[in-house]
XYZ file of C-alpha atoms in Angstrom:
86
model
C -42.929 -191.857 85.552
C -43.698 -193.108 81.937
C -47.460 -193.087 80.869
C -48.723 -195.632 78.885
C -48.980 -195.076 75.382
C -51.652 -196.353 72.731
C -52.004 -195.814 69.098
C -54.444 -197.166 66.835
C -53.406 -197.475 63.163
C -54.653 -199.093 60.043
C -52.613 -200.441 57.028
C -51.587 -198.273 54.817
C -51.635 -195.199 56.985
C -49.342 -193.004 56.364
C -50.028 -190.813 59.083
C -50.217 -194.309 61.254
C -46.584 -194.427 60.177
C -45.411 -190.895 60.719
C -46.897 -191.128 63.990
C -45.146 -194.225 65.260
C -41.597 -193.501 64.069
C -42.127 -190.237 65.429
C -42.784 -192.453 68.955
C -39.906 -194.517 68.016
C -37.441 -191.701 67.550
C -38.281 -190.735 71.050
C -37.375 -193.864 72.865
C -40.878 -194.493 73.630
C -42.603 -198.009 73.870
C -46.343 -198.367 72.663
C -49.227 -200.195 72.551
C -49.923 -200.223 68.939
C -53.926 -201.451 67.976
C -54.504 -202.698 64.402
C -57.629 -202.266 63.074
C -59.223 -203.490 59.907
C -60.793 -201.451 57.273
C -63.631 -202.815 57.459
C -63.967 -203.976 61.347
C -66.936 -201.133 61.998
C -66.795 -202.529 65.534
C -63.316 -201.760 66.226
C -64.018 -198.651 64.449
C -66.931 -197.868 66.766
C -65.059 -198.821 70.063
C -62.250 -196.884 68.750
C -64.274 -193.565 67.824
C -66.375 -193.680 71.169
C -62.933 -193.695 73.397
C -61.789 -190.566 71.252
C -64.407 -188.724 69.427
C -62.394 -189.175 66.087
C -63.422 -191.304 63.066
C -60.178 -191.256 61.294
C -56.338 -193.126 62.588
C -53.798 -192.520 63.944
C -55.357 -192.324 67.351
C -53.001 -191.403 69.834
C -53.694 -191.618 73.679
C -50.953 -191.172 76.449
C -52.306 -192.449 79.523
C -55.842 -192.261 79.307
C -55.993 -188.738 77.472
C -56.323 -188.734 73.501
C -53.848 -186.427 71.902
C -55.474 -186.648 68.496
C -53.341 -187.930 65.641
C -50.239 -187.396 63.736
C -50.228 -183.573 63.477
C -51.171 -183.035 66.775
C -48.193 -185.348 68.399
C -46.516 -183.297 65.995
C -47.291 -180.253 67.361
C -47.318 -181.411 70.616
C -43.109 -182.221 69.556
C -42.612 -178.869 67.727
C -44.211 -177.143 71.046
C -41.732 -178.379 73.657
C -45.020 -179.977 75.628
C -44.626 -183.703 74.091
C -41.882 -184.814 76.858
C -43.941 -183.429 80.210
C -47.089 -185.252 78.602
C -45.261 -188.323 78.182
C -43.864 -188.120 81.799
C -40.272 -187.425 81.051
């Protein structure tokens, strides 16, 4: 079964961006949260759920996988698929 996936990004990421095509690529659908520069709330709510200050943050089902390089690893690995329930 499929876990939900969430990423938090910012504009002009390109991380953000490496991290969802990589996503995309896959076949996967995600839940994809914008936040604002300069929203320090968002940013707050967003570094208390993962212990990270900086985006992409990547979570399948409720675990965060950390960003870009470490979906990326994850990929490179052979583990991505079994986390993502396939």
């Amino acid at each position: 079964m499929s876990k939900k996936i969430t990423i938090y990004t910012a504009d002009n990421c390109p991380y953000c961006t490496r991290a969802k095509a990589l996503l995309q690529q896959k076949g996967v659908t995600f839940e994809e949260i914008r936040m604002s520069w300069g929203d320090e709330k968002a940013w707050a709510d967003a570094q208390a759920r993962s212990g990270m200050k900086t985006v992409p943050q990547i979570f399948i089902g409720e675990k965060c996988v950390g960003g870009y390089t470490d979906l990326a690893a994850l990929e490179e690995k052979g583990e991505l698929d079994a986390l993502l329930g396939r």
